[in-house]
Short mmCIF file of C-alpha atoms in Angstrom, two decimals:
data_model
loop_
_atom_site.label_atom_id
_atom_site.label_comp_id
_atom_site.label_asym_id
_atom_site.label_seq_id
_atom_site.Cartn_x
_atom_site.Cartn_y
_atom_site.Cartn_z
CA UNK I 1321 -23.42 3.78 -15.00
CA UNK I 1322 -22.96 7.73 -14.29
CA UNK I 1323 -20.15 8.31 -16.52
CA UNK I 1324 -21.92 5.89 -19.15
CA UNK I 1325 -24.87 9.39 -19.14
CA UNK I 1326 -22.61 11.30 -19.25
CA UNK I 1327 -20.83 10.49 -22.41
CA UNK I 1328 -24.40 9.96 -23.87
CA UNK I 1329 -26.46 12.33 -22.95
CA UNK I 1330 -24.19 15.32 -22.55
CA UNK I 1331 -24.37 18.28 -25.81
CA UNK I 1332 -20.65 19.53 -24.55
CA UNK I 1333 -19.80 16.17 -22.77
CA UNK I 1334 -16.02 16.88 -20.11
CA UNK I 1335 -13.36 14.71 -21.45
CA UNK I 1336 -13.55 11.38 -18.61
CA UNK I 1337 -10.02 10.76 -16.97
CA UNK I 1338 -9.89 7.04 -14.91
CA UNK I 1339 -7.23 6.01 -12.94
CA UNK I 1340 -7.62 2.51 -10.60
CA UNK I 1341 -8.28 3.00 -7.13
CA UNK I 1342 -5.57 1.81 -6.00
CA UNK I 1343 -1.28 2.21 -6.67
CA UNK I 1344 -1.26 -1.75 -6.24
CA UNK I 1345 0.30 -3.46 -9.25
CA UNK I 1346 -2.22 -5.72 -11.94
CA UNK I 1347 -0.80 -8.16 -14.51
CA UNK I 1348 -2.70 -10.91 -15.96
CA UNK I 1349 -1.94 -12.33 -19.38
CA UNK I 1350 -5.58 -13.48 -20.59
CA UNK I 1351 -8.26 -12.23 -21.12
CA UNK I 1352 -11.53 -12.16 -18.81
CA UNK I 1353 -14.28 -11.73 -19.92
CA UNK I 1354 -16.41 -9.19 -18.52
CA UNK I 1355 -19.12 -6.97 -17.13
CA UNK I 1356 -18.76 -3.45 -18.08
CA UNK I 1357 -15.85 -1.29 -19.64
CA UNK I 1358 -14.79 2.09 -19.31
CA UNK I 1359 -16.58 4.79 -21.06
CA UNK I 1360 -14.53 7.27 -20.47
CA UNK I 1361 -11.34 8.83 -22.64
CA UNK I 1362 -8.70 8.03 -21.32
CA UNK I 1363 -7.13 5.96 -19.28
CA UNK I 1364 -4.08 5.99 -16.45
CA UNK I 1365 -1.98 3.91 -14.92
CA UNK I 1366 1.00 3.24 -12.35
CA UNK I 1367 3.34 0.77 -14.80
CA UNK I 1368 3.93 -0.85 -18.74
CA UNK I 1369 2.51 -3.63 -17.88
CA UNK I 1370 -0.20 -2.63 -16.63
CA UNK I 1371 -2.44 -2.02 -19.96
CA UNK I 1372 -2.51 -5.48 -20.39
CA UNK I 1373 -5.10 -6.85 -17.45
CA UNK I 1374 -6.95 -3.02 -17.88
CA UNK I 1375 -7.58 -3.43 -21.57
CA UNK I 1376 -10.35 -5.96 -21.09
CA UNK I 1377 -12.51 -2.89 -19.67
CA UNK I 1378 -10.47 -0.09 -22.65
CA UNK I 1379 -9.27 0.04 -25.64
CA UNK I 1380 -5.49 -0.12 -25.24
CA UNK I 1381 -4.91 2.61 -27.10
CA UNK I 1382 -6.81 5.03 -24.58
CA UNK I 1383 -4.33 3.52 -21.76
CA UNK I 1384 -1.25 5.80 -20.65
CA UNK I 1385 1.27 4.59 -18.30
CA UNK I 1386 2.33 7.41 -15.89
CA UNK I 1387 3.48 6.55 -12.62
CA UNK I 1388 2.04 6.80 -8.92
CA UNK I 1389 0.43 10.19 -8.52
CA UNK I 1390 0.57 9.88 -4.79
CA UNK I 1391 4.76 9.41 -5.09
CA UNK I 1392 5.33 11.80 -7.45
CA UNK I 1393 7.70 14.74 -5.86
CA UNK I 1394 5.92 17.60 -5.41
CA UNK I 1395 2.51 14.66 -3.70
CA UNK I 1396 4.90 13.24 -1.36
CA UNK I 1397 6.81 16.61 -0.70
CA UNK I 1398 3.25 18.02 0.49
CA UNK I 1399 2.29 15.27 2.18
CA UNK I 1400 5.63 15.61 4.29
CA UNK I 1401 5.11 19.43 5.44
CA UNK I 1402 2.04 19.93 5.68
CA UNK I 1403 0.26 17.02 7.54
CA UNK I 1404 0.84 16.18 11.34
CA UNK I 1405 1.25 13.82 13.56
CA UNK I 1406 -1.25 12.82 15.46
CA UNK I 1407 0.14 11.88 18.55
CA UNK I 1408 3.33 13.19 20.94
CA UNK I 1409 6.29 13.00 17.57
CA UNK I 1410 9.64 14.31 19.91
CA UNK I 1411 8.38 12.11 22.76
CA UNK I 1412 8.98 8.49 21.24
CA UNK I 1413 11.42 9.58 17.88
CA UNK I 1414 13.30 7.98 19.90
CA UNK I 1415 12.93 4.25 19.93
CA UNK I 1416 12.87 2.50 16.46
CA UNK I 1417 9.30 2.48 14.95
CA UNK I 1418 7.63 0.20 12.65
CA UNK I 1419 4.13 1.23 11.31
CA UNK I 1420 1.72 -1.05 10.93
CA UNK I 1421 -0.31 -0.37 7.77
CA UNK I 1422 -3.14 -3.41 9.51
CA UNK I 1423 -5.95 -4.25 8.18
CA UNK I 1424 -9.02 -5.28 10.23
CA UNK I 1425 -10.58 -8.12 8.99
CA UNK I 1426 -12.72 -9.86 12.24
CA UNK I 1427 -16.09 -8.64 11.02
CA UNK I 1428 -15.13 -9.72 6.83
CA UNK I 1429 -14.37 -13.46 8.11
CA UNK I 1430 -15.78 -14.35 11.22
CA UNK I 1431 -15.36 -17.53 11.38
CA UNK I 1432 -11.86 -17.46 10.86
CA UNK I 1433 -11.32 -14.98 13.95
CA UNK I 1434 -9.35 -17.62 16.06
CA UNK I 1435 -6.39 -17.23 13.19
CA UNK I 1436 -6.48 -13.97 12.56
CA UNK I 1437 -6.12 -13.67 16.56
CA UNK I 1438 -3.35 -15.85 16.46
CA UNK I 1439 -2.12 -13.55 13.80
CA UNK I 1440 -1.97 -10.67 15.67
CA UNK I 1441 -1.44 -12.28 18.67
CA UNK I 1442 2.30 -13.56 17.19
CA UNK I 1443 2.63 -10.61 15.84
CA UNK I 1444 3.00 -8.31 19.18
CA UNK I 1445 4.78 -11.12 21.30
CA UNK I 1446 7.44 -10.29 18.13
CA UNK I 1447 7.80 -6.47 19.49
CA UNK I 1448 7.55 -7.54 22.11
CA UNK I 1449 10.69 -9.01 22.73
CA UNK I 1450 12.91 -6.58 19.90
CA UNK I 1451 13.52 -3.82 22.90
CA UNK I 1452 13.42 0.06 22.07
CA UNK I 1453 11.09 -0.63 19.63
CA UNK I 1454 6.80 0.82 18.90
CA UNK I 1455 4.88 -0.70 16.20
CA UNK I 1456 2.68 2.34 14.72
CA UNK I 1457 -0.61 1.42 13.32
CA UNK I 1458 -2.66 2.99 10.38
CA UNK I 1459 -5.91 0.67 9.71
CA UNK I 1460 -7.01 0.43 6.73
CA UNK I 1461 -10.19 3.64 6.70
CA UNK I 1462 -13.13 0.94 6.02
CA UNK I 1463 -12.08 -2.25 7.82
CA UNK I 1464 -11.16 -1.42 10.86
CA UNK I 1465 -13.64 -3.77 13.60
CA UNK I 1466 -12.63 -3.24 16.42
CA UNK I 1467 -11.87 -6.61 18.02
CA UNK I 1468 -7.98 -5.55 17.38
CA UNK I 1469 -8.21 -3.26 19.84
CA UNK I 1470 -9.93 -5.90 23.02
CA UNK I 1471 -6.42 -8.11 21.75
CA UNK I 1472 -4.12 -5.27 21.40
CA UNK I 1473 -5.00 -3.81 24.82
CA UNK I 1474 -3.85 -6.89 26.49
CA UNK I 1475 -0.23 -5.80 25.71
CA UNK I 1476 1.74 -3.21 27.27
CA UNK I 1477 0.25 -0.21 25.62
CA UNK I 1478 4.10 1.18 25.59
CA UNK I 1479 4.40 -0.99 23.28
CA UNK I 1480 2.15 0.87 20.17
CA UNK I 1481 0.08 3.07 19.28
CA UNK I 1482 -2.65 4.08 16.82
CA UNK I 1483 -2.76 6.59 13.98
CA UNK I 1484 -4.40 7.66 11.35
CA UNK I 1485 -1.79 10.16 10.24
CA UNK I 1486 -0.69 9.28 6.08
CA UNK I 1487 1.14 6.50 5.58
CA UNK I 1488 4.40 8.03 3.16
CA UNK I 1489 4.28 10.35 6.31
CA UNK I 1490 4.50 7.32 9.17
CA UNK I 1491 7.42 5.81 6.71
CA UNK I 1492 9.80 8.75 6.99
CA UNK I 1493 9.78 8.00 10.51
CA UNK I 1494 9.88 4.52 10.37
CA UNK I 1495 12.74 1.99 10.69
CA UNK I 1496 10.41 -0.25 8.57
CA UNK I 1497 6.26 -1.06 7.23
CA UNK I 1498 4.66 -3.95 7.62
CA UNK I 1499 1.55 -4.89 5.73
CA UNK I 1500 -0.81 -7.01 4.69
CA UNK I 1501 -0.71 -9.78 1.48
CA UNK I 1502 -2.02 -8.20 -1.67
CA UNK I 1503 -1.64 -4.92 -0.20
CA UNK I 1504 -0.42 -1.91 -2.32
CA UNK I 1505 0.59 -0.19 1.64
CA UNK I 1506 3.90 -2.06 0.54
CA UNK I 1507 4.73 0.52 -1.65
CA UNK I 1508 3.95 3.59 0.29
CA UNK I 1509 7.33 2.71 2.59
CA UNK I 1510 9.29 2.33 -0.72
CA UNK I 1511 8.55 6.17 -1.65
CA UNK I 1512 10.89 7.00 1.55
CA UNK I 1513 12.92 3.88 0.58
CA UNK I 1514 12.05 2.07 3.60
CA UNK I 1515 12.39 -1.65 3.79
CA UNK I 1516 8.65 -3.15 2.87
CA UNK I 1517 7.35 -6.37 5.10
CA UNK I 1518 4.18 -8.94 4.45
CA UNK I 1519 2.78 -10.71 7.11
CA UNK I 1520 2.43 -14.38 6.02
CA UNK I 1521 -1.03 -14.90 4.10
CA UNK I 1522 -3.92 -16.01 7.14
CA UNK I 1523 -5.43 -19.66 5.03
CA UNK I 1524 -9.06 -18.24 3.84
CA UNK I 1525 -8.89 -14.99 4.14
CA UNK I 1526 -5.94 -13.39 1.96
CA UNK I 1527 -4.27 -15.73 -0.99
CA UNK I 1528 -0.42 -16.19 -1.30
CA UNK I 1529 -0.14 -15.48 -5.20
CA UNK I 1530 0.60 -12.09 -4.75
CA UNK I 1531 1.81 -9.45 -7.87
CA UNK I 1532 3.65 -7.33 -5.16
CA UNK I 1533 5.73 -9.91 -4.51
CA UNK I 1534 6.14 -11.46 -7.70
CA UNK I 1535 7.81 -7.89 -8.72
CA UNK I 1536 10.22 -7.83 -5.86
CA UNK I 1537 8.83 -4.37 -3.91
CA UNK I 1538 8.04 -6.53 -0.37
CA UNK I 1539 10.54 -9.14 1.34
CA UNK I 1540 7.39 -12.26 2.82
CA UNK I 1541 7.81 -13.13 6.78
CA UNK I 1542 6.24 -17.12 5.87
CA UNK I 1543 5.85 -17.02 9.81
CA UNK I 1544 6.17 -15.62 12.91
CA UNK I 1545 10.47 -15.75 13.73
CA UNK I 1546 10.83 -15.08 10.30
CA UNK I 1547 8.69 -11.79 10.66
CA UNK I 1548 11.27 -11.02 13.81
CA UNK I 1549 14.87 -11.37 11.88
CA UNK I 1550 13.64 -9.04 9.34
CA UNK I 1551 12.55 -6.47 11.44
CA UNK I 1552 15.24 -5.87 13.36
CA UNK I 1553 16.88 -6.90 9.72
CA UNK I 1554 14.93 -3.39 9.02
CA UNK I 1555 16.85 -1.76 12.09
CA UNK I 1556 20.36 -2.84 12.27
CA UNK I 1557 20.96 -2.79 8.15
CA UNK I 1558 18.04 0.16 6.69
CA UNK I 1559 20.63 -0.54 3.81
CA UNK I 1560 20.93 -4.17 3.57
CA UNK I 1561 21.17 -5.57 -0.14
CA UNK I 1562 17.50 -7.37 0.38
CA UNK I 1563 15.59 -3.30 0.74
CA UNK I 1564 18.33 -1.75 -2.30
CA UNK I 1565 17.37 -4.51 -3.92
CA UNK I 1566 13.37 -3.88 -3.49
CA UNK I 1567 14.04 -0.01 -3.95
CA UNK I 1568 15.67 -0.71 -7.11
CA UNK I 1569 12.73 -2.66 -8.52
CA UNK I 1570 9.91 -0.14 -7.80
CA UNK I 1571 12.14 2.73 -9.18
CA UNK I 1572 12.18 0.25 -12.94
CA UNK I 1573 8.09 -0.22 -11.99
CA UNK I 1574 7.75 3.21 -12.46
CA UNK I 1575 9.96 5.12 -13.76
CA UNK I 1576 8.48 8.00 -13.87
CA UNK I 1577 8.12 8.87 -10.13
CA UNK I 1578 8.98 12.50 -10.66
CA UNK I 1579 7.86 12.86 -13.61
CA UNK I 1580 3.33 12.34 -13.10
CA UNK I 1581 1.86 15.75 -13.19
CA UNK I 1582 3.94 16.59 -16.07
CA UNK I 1583 2.58 13.63 -18.03
CA UNK I 1584 -0.95 13.30 -16.95
CA UNK I 1585 -0.79 17.52 -17.78
CA UNK I 1586 0.28 16.57 -21.72
CA UNK I 1587 -2.39 13.47 -22.20
CA UNK I 1588 -5.21 15.55 -20.50
CA UNK I 1589 -4.73 18.43 -22.50
CA UNK I 1590 -2.87 17.32 -26.03
CA UNK I 1591 -4.14 14.36 -26.81
#
C-alpha cells in the first residue's frame, strides 16, 4: 500500500526497486488471479525462469534476473570475515559438524504436535548413533516455538548446540546442512559448496511438491534411515557425485553468483 501512495503523491518520485522476500526459486506454468500488483519501476529476481511467476504481479518487461545478492562473492566474503560464532568453535572444530536450519512450527500447527515431535526425535536419534558428530541448530527467527527445546533437552547436550550465527557462516564449517521442505536454507549450503539434505515432509504441515527438489538443489531423505545414510555420505564422501550434481544444478540456475552487484547497479542506474 505505501508503495502505491509514494508513486501517486510524490512530485519527485524515487525509483522503486522490488525484490522477493526469499532467495527461494519460484515457478508457475499457468497465470493466476492476484489480489495486488507491484507498483515499482523494476523487480530483481534470482533466476531467469522466475520471471513467469512474477509476471502475474508486474509487467514482465520490468523484471530482471540478477542472481541472489547474499550469494554474491563480495557479500559472502564479508559474512565469512566479519560475522562471529556465538559458540566456542575451537572447542568443537575437531567434530563433524552438521547444521540444521530448523523451523519450530509447534505453535503454528498445534494439531500436529505429535508428528513434529516424532520427526525431531527421529533426527536426534540419528545423531545419537553417529559418533564424533555435533548438530548445530540454526532456528528460524520467526518460527521459533520453544517447544523444541523440551525435546532437545532430553538428549545428550554434548551432541547439539543452538546458534544465531549467519547460516552462510555455519555452512562454511559444516559437513552438510539439513533443511525442511519448501525451504531456501539449503541454498546457503550450496553457496559454500556444502551438501544440502532435505527432511521428509510432515503431513499437513509441509508439501512434498518442492521446486528446490525439482531443480536438483537438495537431496531429499524420505525417512530416518535414508537421512542417516545421507549424513554419513556427506561426512565421508563430500565430493560424491550426488553433491557435485547439486552444485552443478545450483550454478546452472544462478549463473550470476559473482556479478549481482554490478548487474543490479547497471539496471537501476542505466535503465
